[in-house]
Amino acid sequence: SQQGEEDPQALSIQEGENATMNCSYKTSINNLQWYRQNSGRGLVHLILIRSNEREKHSGRLRVTLDTSKKSSSLLITASRAADTASYFCATGGYGQNFVFGPGTRLSVLP
Amino acid sequence: NAGVMQNPRHLVRRRGQEARLRCSPMKGHSHVYWYRQLPEEGLKFMVYLQKENIIDESGMPKERFSAEFPKEGPSILRIQQVVRGDSAAYFCASSPSRGPGELFFGEGSRLTVL
């Protein structure tokens, strides 16, 4: 099975700074997805990047994918206190189960 | 459109009792996934179902746990003879039958075993 693993495990930054989280996986993928989880809530899909894409943007989010290194990064620019959450990468796709990494806990301090 | 609905949101059981967790996927979604999450940890895959079929149950413990997704009605995750180690948040997610497979999650069911 494919396994996403994020680093760092925890990240604390000031409001307005950028936050970068990384994800590594072990096997070939069709796509990689990032999700956010606020404390005590379900996960929310943020962005999907396909295996033939190298970079993707959505608002303040920028995701990169390097299939040669089996890694992805999620950049949140100009962070806000509301971005405080856990962030997970996931590999899988239609007809497959989805495997999530352990997540990065992001704290954005006002 | 209503999102993925899970109930109960909170469930307390004593050791040895049964727990039944329900999940109604989003309208039009025919794929359901169950995950388990311990505090401060990631999601552990349990089972992937389509209507009336178990596609992948590689994450399910071999004993006491079962799941179904009948033709009519919600998907159910059933835990028999619960033990304290079963205490966790159980999340259900659904996805449409086509597309890359983005998951839509419910708010989870938090099981506490006394």
mmCIF file with all atom_site columns, C-alpha atoms in Angstrom:
data_model
loop_
_atom_site.group_PDB
_atom_site.id
_atom_site.type_symbol
_atom_site.label_atom_id
_atom_site.label_alt_id
_atom_site.label_comp_id
_atom_site.label_asym_id
_atom_site.label_entity_id
_atom_site.label_seq_id
_atom_site.pdbx_PDB_ins_code
_atom_site.Cartn_x
_atom_site.Cartn_y
_atom_site.Cartn_z
_atom_site.occupancy
_atom_site.B_iso_or_equiv
_atom_site.pdbx_formal_charge
_atom_site.auth_seq_id
_atom_site.auth_comp_id
_atom_site.auth_asym_id
_atom_site.auth_atom_id
_atom_site.pdbx_PDB_model_num
ATOM 1   C CA . SER A 1 1   ? 0.000   0.000   0.000   1.00 0.00 ? 1   SER A CA 1
ATOM 2   C CA . GLN A 1 2   ? 1.073   3.562   -0.519  1.00 0.00 ? 2   GLN A CA 1
ATOM 3   C CA . GLN A 1 3   ? 2.080   5.458   2.585   1.00 0.00 ? 3   GLN A CA 1
ATOM 4   C CA . GLY A 1 4   ? 2.255   9.205   2.963   1.00 0.00 ? 4   GLY A CA 1
ATOM 5   C CA . GLU A 1 5   ? 4.362   10.578  5.754   1.00 0.00 ? 5   GLU A CA 1
ATOM 6   C CA . GLU A 1 6   ? 4.477   14.246  6.597   1.00 0.00 ? 6   GLU A CA 1
ATOM 7   C CA . ASP A 1 7   ? 7.140   16.312  8.205   1.00 0.00 ? 7   ASP A CA 1
ATOM 8   C CA . PRO A 1 8   ? 7.510   18.206  10.378  1.00 0.00 ? 8   PRO A CA 1
ATOM 9   C CA . GLN A 1 9   ? 5.172   16.596  12.899  1.00 0.00 ? 9   GLN A CA 1
ATOM 10  C CA . ALA A 1 10  ? 4.445   20.001  14.395  1.00 0.00 ? 10  ALA A CA 1
ATOM 11  C CA . LEU A 1 11  ? 5.046   23.530  13.173  1.00 0.00 ? 11  LEU A CA 1
ATOM 12  C CA . SER A 1 12  ? 4.487   26.803  14.977  1.00 0.00 ? 12  SER A CA 1
ATOM 13  C CA . ILE A 1 13  ? 4.681   30.122  13.133  1.00 0.00 ? 13  ILE A CA 1
ATOM 14  C CA . GLN A 1 14  ? 3.543   33.720  13.434  1.00 0.00 ? 14  GLN A CA 1
ATOM 15  C CA . GLU A 1 15  ? 0.597   35.082  11.555  1.00 0.00 ? 15  GLU A CA 1
ATOM 16  C CA . GLY A 1 16  ? 1.659   36.370  8.155   1.00 0.00 ? 16  GLY A CA 1
ATOM 17  C CA . GLU A 1 17  ? 4.542   33.919  7.778   1.00 0.00 ? 17  GLU A CA 1
ATOM 18  C CA . ASN A 1 18  ? 4.569   31.081  5.277   1.00 0.00 ? 18  ASN A CA 1
ATOM 19  C CA . ALA A 1 19  ? 4.169   27.466  6.373   1.00 0.00 ? 19  ALA A CA 1
ATOM 20  C CA . THR A 1 20  ? 5.718   24.570  4.468   1.00 0.00 ? 20  THR A CA 1
ATOM 21  C CA . MET A 1 21  ? 4.876   20.942  5.081   1.00 0.00 ? 21  MET A CA 1
ATOM 22  C CA . ASN A 1 22  ? 6.378   17.956  3.327   1.00 0.00 ? 22  ASN A CA 1
ATOM 23  C CA . CYS A 1 23  ? 5.067   14.541  2.473   1.00 0.00 ? 23  CYS A CA 1
ATOM 24  C CA . SER A 1 24  ? 6.905   11.429  1.316   1.00 0.00 ? 24  SER A CA 1
ATOM 25  C CA . TYR A 1 25  ? 5.403   8.247   -0.045  1.00 0.00 ? 25  TYR A CA 1
ATOM 26  C CA . LYS A 1 26  ? 6.731   4.866   -1.054  1.00 0.00 ? 26  LYS A CA 1
ATOM 27  C CA . THR A 1 27  ? 5.087   3.581   -4.209  1.00 0.00 ? 27  THR A CA 1
ATOM 28  C CA . SER A 1 28  ? 3.949   4.963   -7.541  1.00 0.00 ? 28  SER A CA 1
ATOM 29  C CA . ILE A 1 29  ? 0.824   7.090   -7.460  1.00 0.00 ? 29  ILE A CA 1
ATOM 30  C CA . ASN A 1 30  ? -1.891  8.424   -9.747  1.00 0.00 ? 30  ASN A CA 1
ATOM 31  C CA . ASN A 1 31  ? -2.418  11.493  -7.626  1.00 0.00 ? 31  ASN A CA 1
ATOM 32  C CA . LEU A 1 32  ? -1.675  12.929  -4.214  1.00 0.00 ? 32  LEU A CA 1
ATOM 33  C CA . GLN A 1 33  ? -4.094  14.885  -2.102  1.00 0.00 ? 33  GLN A CA 1
ATOM 34  C CA . TRP A 1 34  ? -3.839  17.225  0.865   1.00 0.00 ? 34  TRP A CA 1
ATOM 35  C CA . TYR A 1 35  ? -6.469  17.505  3.575   1.00 0.00 ? 35  TYR A CA 1
ATOM 36  C CA . ARG A 1 36  ? -6.973  19.734  6.578   1.00 0.00 ? 36  ARG A CA 1
ATOM 37  C CA . GLN A 1 37  ? -8.489  18.729  9.903   1.00 0.00 ? 37  GLN A CA 1
ATOM 38  C CA . ASN A 1 38  ? -9.578  21.240  12.489  1.00 0.00 ? 38  ASN A CA 1
ATOM 39  C CA . SER A 1 39  ? -9.575  19.969  16.051  1.00 0.00 ? 39  SER A CA 1
ATOM 40  C CA . GLY A 1 40  ? -12.438 17.588  16.685  1.00 0.00 ? 40  GLY A CA 1
ATOM 41  C CA . ARG A 1 41  ? -13.744 17.805  13.117  1.00 0.00 ? 41  ARG A CA 1
ATOM 42  C CA . GLY A 1 42  ? -13.684 15.727  9.973   1.00 0.00 ? 42  GLY A CA 1
ATOM 43  C CA . LEU A 1 43  ? -11.107 16.157  7.241   1.00 0.00 ? 43  LEU A CA 1
ATOM 44  C CA . VAL A 1 44  ? -11.615 18.642  4.455   1.00 0.00 ? 44  VAL A CA 1
ATOM 45  C CA . HIS A 1 45  ? -10.108 18.217  1.029   1.00 0.00 ? 45  HIS A CA 1
ATOM 46  C CA . LEU A 1 46  ? -7.746  21.037  0.048   1.00 0.00 ? 46  LEU A CA 1
ATOM 47  C CA . ILE A 1 47  ? -6.099  20.175  -3.220  1.00 0.00 ? 47  ILE A CA 1
ATOM 48  C CA . LEU A 1 48  ? -5.278  17.285  -5.516  1.00 0.00 ? 48  LEU A CA 1
ATOM 49  C CA . ILE A 1 49  ? -2.214  17.076  -7.722  1.00 0.00 ? 49  ILE A CA 1
ATOM 50  C CA . ARG A 1 50  ? -1.944  14.438  -10.427 1.00 0.00 ? 50  ARG A CA 1
ATOM 51  C CA . SER A 1 51  ? 1.188   12.443  -11.052 1.00 0.00 ? 51  SER A CA 1
ATOM 52  C CA . ASN A 1 52  ? 1.877   14.289  -14.324 1.00 0.00 ? 52  ASN A CA 1
ATOM 53  C CA . GLU A 1 53  ? 1.716   17.698  -12.634 1.00 0.00 ? 53  GLU A CA 1
ATOM 54  C CA . ARG A 1 54  ? 4.624   19.378  -10.895 1.00 0.00 ? 54  ARG A CA 1
ATOM 55  C CA . GLU A 1 55  ? 2.919   22.316  -9.239  1.00 0.00 ? 55  GLU A CA 1
ATOM 56  C CA . LYS A 1 56  ? -0.588  23.447  -8.474  1.00 0.00 ? 56  LYS A CA 1
ATOM 57  C CA . HIS A 1 57  ? -2.053  26.549  -6.866  1.00 0.00 ? 57  HIS A CA 1
ATOM 58  C CA . SER A 1 58  ? -5.313  27.199  -5.074  1.00 0.00 ? 58  SER A CA 1
ATOM 59  C CA . GLY A 1 59  ? -5.676  30.561  -3.355  1.00 0.00 ? 59  GLY A CA 1
ATOM 60  C CA . ARG A 1 60  ? -2.945  30.776  -0.717  1.00 0.00 ? 60  ARG A CA 1
ATOM 61  C CA . LEU A 1 61  ? -2.027  27.119  -1.206  1.00 0.00 ? 61  LEU A CA 1
ATOM 62  C CA . ARG A 1 62  ? 0.772   25.897  -3.409  1.00 0.00 ? 62  ARG A CA 1
ATOM 63  C CA . VAL A 1 63  ? 1.468   22.199  -3.828  1.00 0.00 ? 63  VAL A CA 1
ATOM 64  C CA . THR A 1 64  ? 4.462   20.674  -5.553  1.00 0.00 ? 64  THR A CA 1
ATOM 65  C CA . LEU A 1 65  ? 5.041   17.084  -6.529  1.00 0.00 ? 65  LEU A CA 1
ATOM 66  C CA . ASP A 1 66  ? 8.337   15.398  -7.311  1.00 0.00 ? 66  ASP A CA 1
ATOM 67  C CA . THR A 1 67  ? 7.622   11.857  -8.418  1.00 0.00 ? 67  THR A CA 1
ATOM 68  C CA . SER A 1 68  ? 11.337  11.066  -8.803  1.00 0.00 ? 68  SER A CA 1
ATOM 69  C CA . LYS A 1 69  ? 11.802  11.718  -5.087  1.00 0.00 ? 69  LYS A CA 1
ATOM 70  C CA . LYS A 1 70  ? 8.351   10.468  -4.158  1.00 0.00 ? 70  LYS A CA 1
ATOM 71  C CA . SER A 1 71  ? 7.663   13.656  -2.270  1.00 0.00 ? 71  SER A CA 1
ATOM 72  C CA . SER A 1 72  ? 5.236   16.555  -2.171  1.00 0.00 ? 72  SER A CA 1
ATOM 73  C CA . SER A 1 73  ? 5.128   19.836  -0.333  1.00 0.00 ? 73  SER A CA 1
ATOM 74  C CA . LEU A 1 74  ? 2.278   22.077  0.748   1.00 0.00 ? 74  LEU A CA 1
ATOM 75  C CA . LEU A 1 75  ? 2.977   25.764  1.135   1.00 0.00 ? 75  LEU A CA 1
ATOM 76  C CA . ILE A 1 76  ? 0.494   28.062  2.860   1.00 0.00 ? 76  ILE A CA 1
ATOM 77  C CA . THR A 1 77  ? 1.370   31.686  2.228   1.00 0.00 ? 77  THR A CA 1
ATOM 78  C CA . ALA A 1 78  ? 0.522   34.620  4.495   1.00 0.00 ? 78  ALA A CA 1
ATOM 79  C CA . SER A 1 79  ? -0.795  32.319  7.193   1.00 0.00 ? 79  SER A CA 1
ATOM 80  C CA . ARG A 1 80  ? -3.716  33.271  9.421   1.00 0.00 ? 80  ARG A CA 1
ATOM 81  C CA . ALA A 1 81  ? -4.777  32.085  12.845  1.00 0.00 ? 81  ALA A CA 1
ATOM 82  C CA . ALA A 1 82  ? -7.645  30.250  11.126  1.00 0.00 ? 82  ALA A CA 1
ATOM 83  C CA . ASP A 1 83  ? -5.089  28.062  9.335   1.00 0.00 ? 83  ASP A CA 1
ATOM 84  C CA . THR A 1 84  ? -4.305  26.389  12.667  1.00 0.00 ? 84  THR A CA 1
ATOM 85  C CA . ALA A 1 85  ? -5.120  22.730  12.027  1.00 0.00 ? 85  ALA A CA 1
ATOM 86  C CA . SER A 1 86  ? -3.584  19.384  11.198  1.00 0.00 ? 86  SER A CA 1
ATOM 87  C CA . TYR A 1 87  ? -2.631  18.789  7.595   1.00 0.00 ? 87  TYR A CA 1
ATOM 88  C CA . PHE A 1 88  ? -2.476  15.351  5.998   1.00 0.00 ? 88  PHE A CA 1
ATOM 89  C CA . CYS A 1 89  ? -1.318  14.062  2.668   1.00 0.00 ? 89  CYS A CA 1
ATOM 90  C CA . ALA A 1 90  ? -3.029  11.050  1.171   1.00 0.00 ? 90  ALA A CA 1
ATOM 91  C CA . THR A 1 91  ? -2.303  8.711   -1.692  1.00 0.00 ? 91  THR A CA 1
ATOM 92  C CA . GLY A 1 92  ? -4.838  6.542   -3.456  1.00 0.00 ? 92  GLY A CA 1
ATOM 93  C CA . GLY A 1 93  ? -7.554  7.006   -6.004  1.00 0.00 ? 93  GLY A CA 1
ATOM 94  C CA . TYR A 1 94  ? -10.658 5.639   -7.583  1.00 0.00 ? 94  TYR A CA 1
ATOM 95  C CA . GLY A 1 95  ? -10.995 1.959   -6.861  1.00 0.00 ? 95  GLY A CA 1
ATOM 96  C CA . GLN A 1 96  ? -8.265  2.043   -4.242  1.00 0.00 ? 96  GLN A CA 1
ATOM 97  C CA . ASN A 1 97  ? -8.179  2.701   -0.573  1.00 0.00 ? 97  ASN A CA 1
ATOM 98  C CA . PHE A 1 98  ? -6.630  5.982   0.551   1.00 0.00 ? 98  PHE A CA 1
ATOM 99  C CA . VAL A 1 99  ? -3.620  5.969   2.850   1.00 0.00 ? 99  VAL A CA 1
ATOM 100 C CA . PHE A 1 100 ? -3.000  8.978   5.058   1.00 0.00 ? 100 PHE A CA 1
ATOM 101 C CA . GLY A 1 101 ? 0.202   10.102  6.675   1.00 0.00 ? 101 GLY A CA 1
ATOM 102 C CA . PRO A 1 102 ? 0.469   10.963  10.394  1.00 0.00 ? 102 PRO A CA 1
ATOM 103 C CA . GLY A 1 103 ? -0.033  14.666  9.666   1.00 0.00 ? 103 GLY A CA 1
ATOM 104 C CA . THR A 1 104 ? 1.582   17.973  10.501  1.00 0.00 ? 104 THR A CA 1
ATOM 105 C CA . ARG A 1 105 ? 0.050   19.997  13.336  1.00 0.00 ? 105 ARG A CA 1
ATOM 106 C CA . LEU A 1 106 ? 0.264   23.642  12.381  1.00 0.00 ? 106 LEU A CA 1
ATOM 107 C CA . SER A 1 107 ? -0.167  26.391  14.950  1.00 0.00 ? 107 SER A CA 1
ATOM 108 C CA . VAL A 1 108 ? -0.406  29.957  13.683  1.00 0.00 ? 108 VAL A CA 1
ATOM 109 C CA . LEU A 1 109 ? 0.131   32.433  16.481  1.00 0.00 ? 109 LEU A CA 1
ATOM 110 C CA . PRO A 1 110 ? -1.539  35.852  16.319  1.00 0.00 ? 110 PRO A CA 1
ATOM 111 C CA . ASN B 2 1   ? -26.492 18.836  -0.819  1.00 0.00 ? 1   ASN B CA 1
ATOM 112 C CA . ALA B 2 2   ? -26.166 17.331  2.595   1.00 0.00 ? 2   ALA B CA 1
ATOM 113 C CA . GLY B 2 3   ? -22.677 16.190  3.431   1.00 0.00 ? 3   GLY B CA 1
ATOM 114 C CA . VAL B 2 4   ? -21.616 12.851  4.813   1.00 0.00 ? 4   VAL B CA 1
ATOM 115 C CA . MET B 2 5   ? -23.704 12.170  7.898   1.00 0.00 ? 5   MET B CA 1
ATOM 116 C CA . GLN B 2 6   ? -22.404 10.087  10.751  1.00 0.00 ? 6   GLN B CA 1
ATOM 117 C CA . ASN B 2 7   ? -24.254 9.072   13.872  1.00 0.00 ? 7   ASN B CA 1
ATOM 118 C CA . PRO B 2 8   ? -24.034 8.909   16.689  1.00 0.00 ? 8   PRO B CA 1
ATOM 119 C CA . ARG B 2 9   ? -21.466 11.665  17.132  1.00 0.00 ? 9   ARG B CA 1
ATOM 120 C CA . HIS B 2 10  ? -20.607 10.367  20.579  1.00 0.00 ? 10  HIS B CA 1
ATOM 121 C CA . LEU B 2 11  ? -21.126 6.863   21.897  1.00 0.00 ? 11  LEU B CA 1
ATOM 122 C CA . VAL B 2 12  ? -20.261 5.451   25.309  1.00 0.00 ? 12  VAL B CA 1
ATOM 123 C CA . ARG B 2 13  ? -20.145 1.726   25.817  1.00 0.00 ? 13  ARG B CA 1
ATOM 124 C CA . ARG B 2 14  ? -19.025 -0.584  28.607  1.00 0.00 ? 14  ARG B CA 1
ATOM 125 C CA . ARG B 2 15  ? -16.559 -3.337  27.924  1.00 0.00 ? 15  ARG B CA 1
ATOM 126 C CA . GLY B 2 16  ? -18.227 -6.281  26.269  1.00 0.00 ? 16  GLY B CA 1
ATOM 127 C CA . GLN B 2 17  ? -21.075 -4.292  24.698  1.00 0.00 ? 17  GLN B CA 1
ATOM 128 C CA . GLU B 2 18  ? -21.606 -3.724  21.010  1.00 0.00 ? 18  GLU B CA 1
ATOM 129 C CA . ALA B 2 19  ? -21.090 -0.459  19.142  1.00 0.00 ? 19  ALA B CA 1
ATOM 130 C CA . ARG B 2 20  ? -22.818 0.380   15.870  1.00 0.00 ? 20  ARG B CA 1
ATOM 131 C CA . LEU B 2 21  ? -21.707 3.395   13.913  1.00 0.00 ? 21  LEU B CA 1
ATOM 132 C CA . ARG B 2 22  ? -23.683 4.634   10.941  1.00 0.00 ? 22  ARG B CA 1
ATOM 133 C CA . CYS B 2 23  ? -22.653 6.580   7.890   1.00 0.00 ? 23  CYS B CA 1
ATOM 134 C CA . SER B 2 24  ? -24.839 8.030   5.153   1.00 0.00 ? 24  SER B CA 1
ATOM 135 C CA . PRO B 2 25  ? -22.699 9.068   2.183   1.00 0.00 ? 25  PRO B CA 1
ATOM 136 C CA . MET B 2 26  ? -23.272 12.170  0.132   1.00 0.00 ? 26  MET B CA 1
ATOM 137 C CA . LYS B 2 27  ? -26.072 11.916  -2.377  1.00 0.00 ? 27  LYS B CA 1
ATOM 138 C CA . GLY B 2 28  ? -24.902 10.130  -5.473  1.00 0.00 ? 28  GLY B CA 1
ATOM 139 C CA . HIS B 2 29  ? -21.798 8.656   -3.838  1.00 0.00 ? 29  HIS B CA 1
ATOM 140 C CA . SER B 2 30  ? -21.476 4.898   -3.983  1.00 0.00 ? 30  SER B CA 1
ATOM 141 C CA . HIS B 2 31  ? -18.080 4.448   -2.328  1.00 0.00 ? 31  HIS B CA 1
ATOM 142 C CA . VAL B 2 32  ? -17.631 4.494   1.447   1.00 0.00 ? 32  VAL B CA 1
ATOM 143 C CA . TYR B 2 33  ? -14.465 4.355   3.505   1.00 0.00 ? 33  TYR B CA 1
ATOM 144 C CA . TRP B 2 34  ? -14.038 3.924   7.247   1.00 0.00 ? 34  TRP B CA 1
ATOM 145 C CA . TYR B 2 35  ? -11.038 5.231   9.163   1.00 0.00 ? 35  TYR B CA 1
ATOM 146 C CA . ARG B 2 36  ? -10.029 5.170   12.788  1.00 0.00 ? 36  ARG B CA 1
ATOM 147 C CA . GLN B 2 37  ? -8.125  7.971   14.509  1.00 0.00 ? 37  GLN B CA 1
ATOM 148 C CA . LEU B 2 38  ? -6.523  8.010   17.911  1.00 0.00 ? 38  LEU B CA 1
ATOM 149 C CA . PRO B 2 39  ? -5.849  11.387  19.606  1.00 0.00 ? 39  PRO B CA 1
ATOM 150 C CA . GLU B 2 40  ? -2.976  13.310  18.035  1.00 0.00 ? 40  GLU B CA 1
ATOM 151 C CA . GLU B 2 41  ? -2.508  10.624  15.396  1.00 0.00 ? 41  GLU B CA 1
ATOM 152 C CA . GLY B 2 42  ? -3.299  10.155  11.738  1.00 0.00 ? 42  GLY B CA 1
ATOM 153 C CA . LEU B 2 43  ? -6.089  8.170   10.145  1.00 0.00 ? 43  LEU B CA 1
ATOM 154 C CA . LYS B 2 44  ? -5.792  4.420   9.889   1.00 0.00 ? 44  LYS B CA 1
ATOM 155 C CA . PHE B 2 45  ? -7.644  2.827   7.006   1.00 0.00 ? 45  PHE B CA 1
ATOM 156 C CA . MET B 2 46  ? -10.114 0.151   8.020   1.00 0.00 ? 46  MET B CA 1
ATOM 157 C CA . VAL B 2 47  ? -12.403 -0.778  5.153   1.00 0.00 ? 47  VAL B CA 1
ATOM 158 C CA . TYR B 2 48  ? -13.547 0.349   1.704   1.00 0.00 ? 48  TYR B CA 1
ATOM 159 C CA . LEU B 2 49  ? -17.014 -0.584  0.505   1.00 0.00 ? 49  LEU B CA 1
ATOM 160 C CA . GLN B 2 50  ? -19.252 -0.114  -2.466  1.00 0.00 ? 50  GLN B CA 1
ATOM 161 C CA . LYS B 2 51  ? -22.947 -0.878  -2.416  1.00 0.00 ? 51  LYS B CA 1
ATOM 162 C CA . GLU B 2 52  ? -23.347 -4.482  -1.230  1.00 0.00 ? 52  GLU B CA 1
ATOM 163 C CA . ASN B 2 53  ? -19.636 -5.195  -1.689  1.00 0.00 ? 53  ASN B CA 1
ATOM 164 C CA . ILE B 2 54  ? -16.543 -5.051  0.483   1.00 0.00 ? 54  ILE B CA 1
ATOM 165 C CA . ILE B 2 55  ? -13.738 -3.932  -1.804  1.00 0.00 ? 55  ILE B CA 1
ATOM 166 C CA . ASP B 2 56  ? -10.847 -3.803  0.673   1.00 0.00 ? 56  ASP B CA 1
ATOM 167 C CA . GLU B 2 57  ? -10.966 -4.777  4.333   1.00 0.00 ? 57  GLU B CA 1
ATOM 168 C CA . SER B 2 58  ? -7.230  -5.076  4.829   1.00 0.00 ? 58  SER B CA 1
ATOM 169 C CA . GLY B 2 59  ? -7.311  -2.585  7.720   1.00 0.00 ? 59  GLY B CA 1
ATOM 170 C CA . MET B 2 60  ? -10.046 -4.297  9.684   1.00 0.00 ? 60  MET B CA 1
ATOM 171 C CA . PRO B 2 61  ? -9.121  -6.318  12.764  1.00 0.00 ? 61  PRO B CA 1
ATOM 172 C CA . LYS B 2 62  ? -9.936  -9.936  12.067  1.00 0.00 ? 62  LYS B CA 1
ATOM 173 C CA . GLU B 2 63  ? -12.167 -10.329 15.085  1.00 0.00 ? 63  GLU B CA 1
ATOM 174 C CA . ARG B 2 64  ? -15.042 -8.304  16.482  1.00 0.00 ? 64  ARG B CA 1
ATOM 175 C CA . PHE B 2 65  ? -15.145 -5.744  13.649  1.00 0.00 ? 65  PHE B CA 1
ATOM 176 C CA . SER B 2 66  ? -17.438 -5.890  10.650  1.00 0.00 ? 66  SER B CA 1
ATOM 177 C CA . ALA B 2 67  ? -18.787 -3.435  8.089   1.00 0.00 ? 67  ALA B CA 1
ATOM 178 C CA . GLU B 2 68  ? -21.554 -3.382  5.561   1.00 0.00 ? 68  GLU B CA 1
ATOM 179 C CA . PHE B 2 69  ? -23.014 -1.033  2.974   1.00 0.00 ? 69  PHE B CA 1
ATOM 180 C CA . PRO B 2 70  ? -26.403 -2.408  1.969   1.00 0.00 ? 70  PRO B CA 1
ATOM 181 C CA . LYS B 2 71  ? -28.316 -1.580  -1.176  1.00 0.00 ? 71  LYS B CA 1
ATOM 182 C CA . GLU B 2 72  ? -30.623 0.616   0.876   1.00 0.00 ? 72  GLU B CA 1
ATOM 183 C CA . GLY B 2 73  ? -29.658 2.546   3.978   1.00 0.00 ? 73  GLY B CA 1
ATOM 184 C CA . PRO B 2 74  ? -26.438 3.706   5.573   1.00 0.00 ? 74  PRO B CA 1
ATOM 185 C CA . SER B 2 75  ? -23.125 1.957   5.889   1.00 0.00 ? 75  SER B CA 1
ATOM 186 C CA . ILE B 2 76  ? -22.621 0.429   9.311   1.00 0.00 ? 76  ILE B CA 1
ATOM 187 C CA . LEU B 2 77  ? -19.417 -0.278  11.188  1.00 0.00 ? 77  LEU B CA 1
ATOM 188 C CA . ARG B 2 78  ? -20.066 -2.777  13.942  1.00 0.00 ? 78  ARG B CA 1
ATOM 189 C CA . ILE B 2 79  ? -17.762 -3.520  16.836  1.00 0.00 ? 79  ILE B CA 1
ATOM 190 C CA . GLN B 2 80  ? -18.698 -6.452  19.007  1.00 0.00 ? 80  GLN B CA 1
ATOM 191 C CA . GLN B 2 81  ? -17.531 -7.006  22.593  1.00 0.00 ? 81  GLN B CA 1
ATOM 192 C CA . VAL B 2 82  ? -15.796 -3.644  22.758  1.00 0.00 ? 82  VAL B CA 1
ATOM 193 C CA . VAL B 2 83  ? -12.595 -3.219  24.744  1.00 0.00 ? 83  VAL B CA 1
ATOM 194 C CA . ARG B 2 84  ? -10.966 -0.045  26.039  1.00 0.00 ? 84  ARG B CA 1
ATOM 195 C CA . GLY B 2 85  ? -8.521  -0.073  23.141  1.00 0.00 ? 85  GLY B CA 1
ATOM 196 C CA . ASP B 2 86  ? -11.432 0.468   20.753  1.00 0.00 ? 86  ASP B CA 1
ATOM 197 C CA . SER B 2 87  ? -11.898 3.992   22.121  1.00 0.00 ? 87  SER B CA 1
ATOM 198 C CA . ALA B 2 88  ? -11.203 6.300   19.207  1.00 0.00 ? 88  ALA B CA 1
ATOM 199 C CA . ALA B 2 89  ? -12.792 8.560   16.643  1.00 0.00 ? 89  ALA B CA 1
ATOM 200 C CA . TYR B 2 90  ? -14.188 6.684   13.663  1.00 0.00 ? 90  TYR B CA 1
ATOM 201 C CA . PHE B 2 91  ? -14.505 8.644   10.454  1.00 0.00 ? 91  PHE B CA 1
ATOM 202 C CA . CYS B 2 92  ? -16.492 7.778   7.394   1.00 0.00 ? 92  CYS B CA 1
ATOM 203 C CA . ALA B 2 93  ? -15.765 9.236   3.975   1.00 0.00 ? 93  ALA B CA 1
ATOM 204 C CA . SER B 2 94  ? -17.506 8.872   0.653   1.00 0.00 ? 94  SER B CA 1
ATOM 205 C CA . SER B 2 95  ? -16.548 9.457   -2.943  1.00 0.00 ? 95  SER B CA 1
ATOM 206 C CA . PRO B 2 96  ? -18.429 9.473   -6.239  1.00 0.00 ? 96  PRO B CA 1
ATOM 207 C CA . SER B 2 97  ? -18.248 6.567   -8.619  1.00 0.00 ? 97  SER B CA 1
ATOM 208 C CA . ARG B 2 98  ? -16.253 8.564   -11.138 1.00 0.00 ? 98  ARG B CA 1
ATOM 209 C CA . GLY B 2 99  ? -13.312 10.904  -10.902 1.00 0.00 ? 99  GLY B CA 1
ATOM 210 C CA . PRO B 2 100 ? -9.928  10.849  -9.215  1.00 0.00 ? 100 PRO B CA 1
ATOM 211 C CA . GLY B 2 101 ? -11.422 9.918   -5.902  1.00 0.00 ? 101 GLY B CA 1
ATOM 212 C CA . GLU B 2 102 ? -11.514 12.982  -3.672  1.00 0.00 ? 102 GLU B CA 1
ATOM 213 C CA . LEU B 2 103 ? -12.909 11.983  -0.281  1.00 0.00 ? 103 LEU B CA 1
ATOM 214 C CA . PHE B 2 104 ? -15.685 13.802  1.551   1.00 0.00 ? 104 PHE B CA 1
ATOM 215 C CA . PHE B 2 105 ? -15.597 13.197  5.286   1.00 0.00 ? 105 PHE B CA 1
ATOM 216 C CA . GLY B 2 106 ? -18.205 13.126  7.987   1.00 0.00 ? 106 GLY B CA 1
ATOM 217 C CA . GLU B 2 107 ? -17.617 14.713  11.377  1.00 0.00 ? 107 GLU B CA 1
ATOM 218 C CA . GLY B 2 108 ? -16.816 11.391  12.980  1.00 0.00 ? 108 GLY B CA 1
ATOM 219 C CA . SER B 2 109 ? -18.206 9.195   15.721  1.00 0.00 ? 109 SER B CA 1
ATOM 220 C CA . ARG B 2 110 ? -16.305 9.259   18.988  1.00 0.00 ? 110 ARG B CA 1
ATOM 221 C CA . LEU B 2 111 ? -16.462 5.969   20.821  1.00 0.00 ? 111 LEU B CA 1
ATOM 222 C CA . THR B 2 112 ? -15.554 5.802   24.491  1.00 0.00 ? 112 THR B CA 1
ATOM 223 C CA . VAL B 2 113 ? -15.325 2.413   26.139  1.00 0.00 ? 113 VAL B CA 1
ATOM 224 C CA . LEU B 2 114 ? -15.557 2.455   29.917  1.00 0.00 ? 114 LEU B CA 1
#
